[in-house]
Amino acid sequence: MAPQQPPALTPEEARMQHILKIVVVGLAIAILVVLGLIVYKMVSGPKRVKPAVAEVAAEHVAAESLVAAGPANGFGQRAVAMPADGEIVETTLGTNVVVLRVRGHAGDELIVLDLLTGAERGRFVLKLGE
């Protein structure tokens, strides 16, 4: 027994089938373009990060050379003015800075010190209710 042939398409059905083929091919092309962009970004992305990493590395090398040079080129000993009843409750290291959190009778202060020179960069007085 021979397989039956499907009935012939009407002109309207043939037109819809042609439109669907165009849509499927268009979507396939769009997917390939998006995948290509993703691969391109993955391959070329790290190149934009390298200058920032190089700057941080240069800063780190400069700081290390100052520390390695010893007291002759460093800042030696520095006095930091603190409230008379002040107590250091926290220290935090940042990029070339150390932040001291000092608790006193009048409230808390954040003292920012430069690690390379020992100089005080500034203070933040923390006040409640203002």
Short mmCIF file of C-alpha atoms in Angstrom, two decimals:
data_model
loop_
_atom_site.label_atom_id
_atom_site.label_comp_id
_atom_site.label_asym_id
_atom_site.label_seq_id
_atom_site.Cartn_x
_atom_site.Cartn_y
_atom_site.Cartn_z
CA MET A 1 0.00 0.00 0.00
CA ALA A 2 1.46 3.37 -1.04
CA PRO A 3 1.70 6.17 1.50
CA GLN A 4 -0.94 8.84 1.12
CA GLN A 5 0.14 12.28 -0.01
CA PRO A 6 -1.00 15.19 2.18
CA PRO A 7 -3.56 17.42 0.58
CA ALA A 8 -2.20 20.34 -1.42
CA LEU A 9 -1.85 23.65 0.43
CA THR A 10 -4.17 26.47 -0.33
CA PRO A 11 -2.52 29.73 -1.41
CA GLU A 12 -3.26 31.24 2.05
CA GLU A 13 -1.64 28.26 3.84
CA ALA A 14 1.40 28.40 1.54
CA ARG A 15 1.79 32.12 2.29
CA MET A 16 1.60 31.50 6.08
CA GLN A 17 4.12 28.68 5.81
CA HIS A 18 6.50 30.99 3.93
CA ILE A 19 6.08 33.71 6.61
CA LEU A 20 6.79 31.17 9.37
CA LYS A 21 9.97 30.03 7.61
CA ILE A 22 11.15 33.66 7.41
CA VAL A 23 10.42 34.17 11.14
CA VAL A 24 12.31 31.00 12.13
CA VAL A 25 15.35 31.92 10.02
CA GLY A 26 15.30 35.49 11.43
CA LEU A 27 15.20 34.21 15.02
CA ALA A 28 18.07 31.80 14.31
CA ILE A 29 20.18 34.66 12.95
CA ALA A 30 19.32 36.83 16.00
CA ILE A 31 20.35 34.03 18.39
CA LEU A 32 23.65 33.57 16.56
CA VAL A 33 24.36 37.32 16.66
CA VAL A 34 23.66 37.50 20.42
CA LEU A 35 25.86 34.45 21.09
CA GLY A 36 28.62 36.04 19.00
CA LEU A 37 28.38 39.25 21.06
CA ILE A 38 28.56 37.29 24.31
CA VAL A 39 31.68 35.45 23.15
CA TYR A 40 33.24 38.74 21.97
CA LYS A 41 32.59 40.41 25.35
CA MET A 42 34.05 37.42 27.21
CA VAL A 43 37.19 37.47 25.09
CA SER A 44 37.73 41.25 25.01
CA GLY A 45 36.38 42.11 28.50
CA PRO A 46 39.53 41.60 30.61
CA LYS A 47 41.54 44.02 28.44
CA ARG A 48 39.57 46.95 29.89
CA VAL A 49 40.34 45.87 33.47
CA LYS A 50 44.13 45.66 33.05
CA PRO A 51 44.88 49.43 33.32
CA ALA A 52 43.07 49.64 36.67
CA VAL A 53 44.92 46.56 37.93
CA ALA A 54 48.21 48.06 36.74
CA GLU A 55 47.52 51.31 38.62
CA VAL A 56 46.72 49.45 41.85
CA ALA A 57 49.83 47.29 41.42
CA ALA A 58 51.98 50.40 40.89
CA GLU A 59 50.53 51.97 44.06
CA HIS A 60 51.22 48.76 45.96
CA VAL A 61 54.83 48.61 44.71
CA ALA A 62 55.34 52.26 45.69
CA ALA A 63 53.97 51.59 49.18
CA GLU A 64 56.08 48.45 49.53
CA SER A 65 59.24 50.32 48.50
CA LEU A 66 58.56 53.00 51.13
CA VAL A 67 58.03 50.37 53.81
CA ALA A 68 61.12 48.42 52.69
CA ALA A 69 63.22 51.59 52.74
CA GLY A 70 62.91 51.71 56.53
CA PRO A 71 62.70 54.62 58.96
CA ALA A 72 65.25 56.74 57.05
CA ASN A 73 62.74 57.37 54.24
CA GLY A 74 59.59 56.62 56.25
CA PHE A 75 57.83 58.89 58.69
CA GLY A 76 59.21 57.30 61.86
CA GLN A 77 57.03 58.02 64.90
CA ARG A 78 53.97 60.24 64.77
CA ALA A 79 51.72 61.39 67.59
CA VAL A 80 47.98 61.26 66.98
CA ALA A 81 45.85 63.67 69.00
CA MET A 82 43.01 61.81 70.71
CA PRO A 83 40.37 62.85 73.22
CA ALA A 84 41.65 62.69 76.82
CA ASP A 85 39.19 59.92 77.68
CA GLY A 86 39.45 58.31 74.21
CA GLU A 87 39.78 54.61 73.64
CA ILE A 88 40.50 52.98 70.26
CA VAL A 89 37.66 50.53 69.70
CA GLU A 90 38.28 49.62 66.06
CA THR A 91 40.90 49.97 63.32
CA THR A 92 40.33 49.48 59.62
CA LEU A 93 42.91 49.38 56.82
CA GLY A 94 42.18 50.86 53.42
CA THR A 95 44.26 51.76 50.38
CA ASN A 96 47.16 53.68 51.94
CA VAL A 97 45.04 54.71 54.94
CA VAL A 98 44.19 53.42 58.38
CA VAL A 99 40.97 54.50 60.09
CA LEU A 100 40.88 54.58 63.89
CA ARG A 101 37.50 54.58 65.59
CA VAL A 102 37.92 56.34 68.92
CA ARG A 103 35.21 56.29 71.56
CA GLY A 104 35.21 59.10 74.11
CA HIS A 105 32.84 60.80 76.49
CA ALA A 106 31.68 63.22 73.77
CA GLY A 107 30.99 60.41 71.27
CA ASP A 108 32.81 58.50 68.55
CA GLU A 109 35.38 59.91 66.14
CA LEU A 110 36.89 58.38 63.01
CA ILE A 111 40.51 59.45 62.55
CA VAL A 112 41.93 58.85 59.05
CA LEU A 113 45.73 58.47 58.89
CA ASP A 114 47.95 58.20 55.80
CA LEU A 115 49.96 54.96 55.94
CA LEU A 116 52.77 56.30 53.75
CA THR A 117 53.45 59.57 55.58
CA GLY A 118 51.79 59.06 58.96
CA ALA A 119 49.96 62.36 58.54
CA GLU A 120 46.38 62.79 59.64
CA ARG A 121 44.14 63.13 56.60
CA GLY A 122 41.04 64.11 58.52
CA ARG A 123 38.47 63.33 61.19
CA PHE A 124 34.82 62.47 61.27
CA VAL A 125 32.94 63.31 64.46
CA LEU A 126 29.92 61.05 64.81
CA LYS A 127 27.03 62.86 66.51
CA LEU A 128 23.63 61.41 67.23
CA GLY A 129 20.35 63.28 66.92
CA GLU A 130 21.38 66.14 64.66
#
